[in-house]
Amino acid sequence: DADVTQTPRNRITKTGKRIMLECSQTKGHDRMYWYRQDPGLGLRLIYYSFDVKDINKGEISDGYSVSRQAQAKFSLSLESAIPNQTALYFCATSDGDRPQHFGDGTRLSIL
Amino acid sequence: AQSVTQLGSHVSVSEGALVLLRCNYSSSVPPYLFWYVQYPNQGLQLLLKYTSAATLVKGINGFEAEFKKSETSFHLTKPSAHMSDAAEYFCAVSGGKTSYDKVIFGPGTSLSVIP
């Protein structure tokens, strides 16, 4: 089983819809992250969380919100999806002093 | 502030040839530097990292990278390319351990290996 699991793996939806992407981890790490990947731009940090009570904005948090329901779960929401949020989204974890471990990504298309 | 540039969005090499992927960084503090690989339909995996110890860093799958402060570079190399090396490669920088979580990724280089 994967250490970092993202659901769904693929999602197609319409402009204006509310979308939730979920991430769960079995590594026991305190720190969790949400990135989006766009061609030619690499990965950009949306939000990160150091523990259940500590959530921080990243480079591109506008239009997104997150919830850290438990140490192992970190979800990303798009309250009202727009086409330029079409991207590949990655969840990652770390224990602060080790490389970040990534899920396999969620491919989100907004029509 | 930190930033990363990767020269060449796409690199093609023949199987058995040298792989050289270029990365230059800017950082206002001594950096930590990383190379990640992304295979199709997968997340990123760490290949290697530089954290101010040895300047020549060896990673997994036969890759290595050399930190050159004077050139602000951290190029990735592998002596002999395999077909399985075809993937997207990302260079990344952070401002050391105290800002490890603020890892900045480069735009990526897609490596193709020609039989």
Short mmCIF file of C-alpha atoms in Angstrom, two decimals:
data_model
loop_
_atom_site.label_atom_id
_atom_site.label_comp_id
_atom_site.label_asym_id
_atom_site.label_seq_id
_atom_site.Cartn_x
_atom_site.Cartn_y
_atom_site.Cartn_z
CA ASP A 1 0.00 0.00 0.00
CA ALA A 2 1.10 3.54 -0.77
CA ASP A 3 2.45 5.68 2.08
CA VAL A 4 0.63 8.76 0.77
CA THR A 5 -2.75 8.15 -0.85
CA GLN A 6 -4.69 10.73 -2.82
CA THR A 7 -8.32 10.46 -3.85
CA PRO A 8 -9.66 10.81 -6.44
CA ARG A 9 -6.89 10.19 -8.95
CA ASN A 10 -8.81 11.92 -11.70
CA ARG A 11 -11.72 14.36 -11.63
CA ILE A 12 -13.55 16.32 -14.27
CA THR A 13 -15.98 18.96 -13.10
CA LYS A 14 -17.65 22.20 -14.12
CA THR A 15 -16.90 25.81 -13.34
CA GLY A 16 -18.46 26.93 -10.06
CA LYS A 17 -18.57 23.51 -8.44
CA ARG A 18 -17.10 22.81 -5.04
CA ILE A 19 -14.37 20.18 -5.15
CA MET A 20 -12.56 18.35 -2.37
CA LEU A 21 -9.33 16.45 -2.84
CA GLU A 22 -8.31 14.13 -0.06
CA CYS A 23 -4.96 12.95 1.17
CA SER A 24 -4.13 10.36 3.78
CA GLN A 25 -0.75 9.08 4.95
CA THR A 26 0.55 6.13 6.89
CA LYS A 27 4.06 7.48 7.49
CA GLY A 28 3.21 9.09 10.81
CA HIS A 29 4.59 12.45 9.67
CA ASP A 30 3.41 15.65 11.28
CA ARG A 31 3.89 17.85 8.24
CA MET A 32 1.65 17.72 5.18
CA TYR A 33 1.56 19.82 2.01
CA TRP A 34 -0.55 20.49 -1.05
CA TYR A 35 1.14 21.44 -4.34
CA ARG A 36 -0.12 22.04 -7.83
CA GLN A 37 1.91 21.18 -10.90
CA ASP A 38 1.55 23.03 -14.18
CA PRO A 39 3.63 22.38 -17.31
CA GLY A 40 6.73 24.57 -17.37
CA LEU A 41 6.14 25.88 -13.86
CA GLY A 42 7.21 22.97 -11.70
CA LEU A 43 5.43 22.52 -8.38
CA ARG A 44 4.01 25.42 -6.42
CA LEU A 45 2.99 25.23 -2.79
CA ILE A 46 -0.68 25.92 -2.02
CA TYR A 47 -0.93 25.19 1.73
CA TYR A 48 1.07 23.37 4.34
CA SER A 49 0.38 22.13 7.84
CA PHE A 50 2.88 21.42 10.61
CA ASP A 51 0.30 19.70 12.77
CA VAL A 52 -3.46 19.52 13.25
CA LYS A 53 -3.65 23.02 14.72
CA ASP A 54 -1.10 24.71 12.45
CA ILE A 55 -2.04 25.55 8.87
CA ASN A 56 -0.16 27.97 6.66
CA LYS A 57 -0.65 29.56 3.26
CA GLY A 58 1.84 28.81 0.52
CA GLU A 59 2.68 30.68 -2.66
CA ILE A 60 -0.72 30.34 -4.35
CA SER A 61 -3.44 29.87 -1.73
CA ASP A 62 -6.08 32.16 -3.28
CA GLY A 63 -9.15 30.18 -4.32
CA TYR A 64 -8.22 27.21 -2.13
CA SER A 65 -8.86 26.12 1.43
CA VAL A 66 -7.64 23.16 3.48
CA SER A 67 -8.64 21.10 6.46
CA ARG A 68 -6.38 18.97 8.64
CA GLN A 69 -8.84 16.52 10.10
CA ALA A 70 -6.23 14.37 11.82
CA GLN A 71 -2.49 13.85 11.74
CA ALA A 72 -2.95 11.46 8.86
CA LYS A 73 -5.50 13.42 6.79
CA PHE A 74 -5.21 16.70 4.92
CA SER A 75 -7.85 17.75 2.41
CA LEU A 76 -7.82 20.52 -0.18
CA SER A 77 -11.01 22.30 -1.28
CA LEU A 78 -11.82 24.49 -4.22
CA GLU A 79 -14.88 26.40 -3.09
CA SER A 80 -15.91 27.52 -6.56
CA ALA A 81 -13.76 25.92 -9.21
CA ILE A 82 -12.53 27.92 -12.19
CA PRO A 83 -10.82 26.67 -15.37
CA ASN A 84 -7.37 28.03 -14.48
CA GLN A 85 -7.36 25.67 -11.50
CA THR A 86 -7.05 22.79 -13.95
CA ALA A 87 -3.80 21.13 -12.94
CA LEU A 88 -2.14 18.13 -11.37
CA TYR A 89 -2.35 18.29 -7.57
CA PHE A 90 0.07 16.57 -5.22
CA CYS A 91 -0.04 15.91 -1.52
CA ALA A 92 3.24 15.39 0.31
CA THR A 93 4.45 14.68 3.82
CA SER A 94 7.65 15.14 5.77
CA ASP A 95 8.88 14.91 9.33
CA GLY A 96 10.68 18.23 9.00
CA ASP A 97 14.15 16.98 8.43
CA ARG A 98 13.73 14.44 5.69
CA PRO A 99 12.72 14.46 2.07
CA GLN A 100 9.12 15.01 1.32
CA HIS A 101 7.13 11.94 0.30
CA PHE A 102 4.62 12.49 -2.48
CA GLY A 103 1.35 10.88 -3.42
CA ASP A 104 0.69 9.88 -7.01
CA GLY A 105 -1.34 13.01 -7.73
CA THR A 106 -4.89 14.02 -8.63
CA ARG A 107 -5.51 15.19 -12.17
CA LEU A 108 -8.23 17.83 -12.00
CA SER A 109 -9.95 19.25 -15.07
CA ILE A 110 -12.41 22.12 -14.77
CA LEU A 111 -14.59 22.78 -17.77
CA ALA B 1 14.69 34.46 -1.35
CA GLN B 2 15.47 31.34 -3.30
CA SER B 3 14.87 30.48 -6.95
CA VAL B 4 15.82 27.75 -9.39
CA THR B 5 16.37 27.66 -13.13
CA GLN B 6 16.76 24.53 -15.22
CA LEU B 7 18.36 24.96 -18.63
CA GLY B 8 16.46 22.97 -21.22
CA SER B 9 12.86 21.91 -20.74
CA HIS B 10 13.59 18.79 -22.77
CA VAL B 11 16.78 16.77 -23.14
CA SER B 12 17.30 13.72 -25.36
CA VAL B 13 20.21 11.31 -25.02
CA SER B 14 21.06 7.98 -26.57
CA GLU B 15 21.03 4.87 -24.42
CA GLY B 16 24.49 4.49 -22.88
CA ALA B 17 25.38 8.16 -23.29
CA LEU B 18 26.13 10.67 -20.56
CA VAL B 19 23.16 12.35 -18.92
CA LEU B 20 23.66 16.00 -17.92
CA LEU B 21 20.75 18.01 -16.55
CA ARG B 22 21.54 21.58 -15.60
CA CYS B 23 20.36 23.45 -12.53
CA ASN B 24 21.31 26.91 -11.31
CA TYR B 25 20.00 28.43 -8.14
CA SER B 26 19.94 31.68 -6.27
CA SER B 27 19.77 31.87 -2.52
CA SER B 28 20.37 34.55 0.07
CA VAL B 29 21.53 31.92 2.58
CA PRO B 30 23.54 28.71 2.25
CA PRO B 31 21.11 26.47 0.41
CA TYR B 32 19.92 22.95 0.64
CA LEU B 33 19.57 21.54 -2.88
CA PHE B 34 17.62 18.58 -4.19
CA TRP B 35 16.94 16.62 -7.33
CA TYR B 36 13.65 14.79 -7.71
CA VAL B 37 12.45 12.44 -10.44
CA GLN B 38 8.87 12.01 -11.60
CA TYR B 39 7.86 8.97 -13.62
CA PRO B 40 4.62 9.08 -15.62
CA ASN B 41 1.49 9.08 -13.48
CA GLN B 42 3.49 9.14 -10.27
CA GLY B 43 4.53 11.61 -7.62
CA LEU B 44 8.05 12.90 -7.10
CA GLN B 45 10.82 10.77 -5.64
CA LEU B 46 14.00 12.15 -4.14
CA LEU B 47 17.12 11.28 -6.14
CA LEU B 48 19.66 13.08 -3.97
CA LYS B 49 20.18 16.09 -1.77
CA TYR B 50 22.98 18.47 -0.80
CA THR B 51 23.00 19.74 2.77
CA SER B 52 26.41 21.43 3.11
CA ALA B 53 28.46 18.29 3.59
CA ALA B 54 30.35 16.81 0.62
CA THR B 55 30.02 18.85 -2.57
CA LEU B 56 29.72 15.72 -4.72
CA VAL B 57 26.50 13.98 -3.82
CA LYS B 58 25.65 10.47 -4.90
CA GLY B 59 22.04 9.44 -5.25
CA ILE B 60 19.94 6.52 -6.28
CA ASN B 61 19.96 4.82 -9.69
CA GLY B 62 23.56 5.88 -10.44
CA PHE B 63 22.89 9.63 -10.43
CA GLU B 64 25.15 12.19 -8.83
CA ALA B 65 25.32 15.96 -8.59
CA GLU B 66 28.06 18.43 -7.75
CA PHE B 67 27.48 21.60 -5.77
CA LYS B 68 29.55 24.47 -7.17
CA LYS B 69 29.13 27.57 -5.09
CA SER B 70 31.16 29.80 -7.44
CA GLU B 71 28.86 28.89 -10.31
CA THR B 72 25.69 28.63 -8.20
CA SER B 73 25.07 25.32 -9.92
CA PHE B 74 23.94 21.84 -8.96
CA HIS B 75 23.98 19.87 -12.20
CA LEU B 76 22.77 16.26 -12.27
CA THR B 77 24.77 13.62 -14.13
CA LYS B 78 24.76 9.91 -14.87
CA PRO B 79 27.55 8.26 -16.85
CA SER B 80 25.37 5.93 -18.90
CA ALA B 81 21.69 6.46 -19.63
CA HIS B 82 19.20 3.62 -19.39
CA MET B 83 15.80 3.50 -21.01
CA SER B 84 14.28 3.46 -17.53
CA ASP B 85 15.76 6.92 -16.83
CA ALA B 86 13.19 8.56 -19.12
CA ALA B 87 11.22 10.83 -16.79
CA GLU B 88 10.76 14.42 -15.62
CA TYR B 89 13.49 15.78 -13.35
CA PHE B 90 13.10 18.66 -10.95
CA CYS B 91 15.79 20.63 -9.19
CA ALA B 92 14.74 22.31 -5.94
CA VAL B 93 16.23 24.63 -3.33
CA SER B 94 15.46 25.60 0.22
CA GLY B 95 17.12 28.07 2.54
CA GLY B 96 18.72 25.42 4.68
CA LYS B 97 17.28 23.31 7.43
CA THR B 98 15.48 26.15 9.18
CA SER B 99 13.33 26.76 6.13
CA TYR B 100 13.33 23.22 4.83
CA ASP B 101 9.62 23.25 4.29
CA LYS B 102 9.84 26.19 1.91
CA VAL B 103 11.23 24.14 -0.93
CA ILE B 104 11.19 25.97 -4.26
CA PHE B 105 11.01 23.77 -7.35
CA GLY B 106 12.42 24.47 -10.78
CA PRO B 107 10.25 24.11 -13.88
CA GLY B 108 11.52 20.63 -14.67
CA THR B 109 13.46 18.94 -17.47
CA SER B 110 11.94 16.08 -19.41
CA LEU B 111 14.55 13.43 -20.24
CA SER B 112 14.07 11.15 -23.24
CA VAL B 113 16.36 8.17 -23.84
CA ILE B 114 16.72 7.02 -27.43
CA PRO B 115 17.41 3.31 -28.05
#
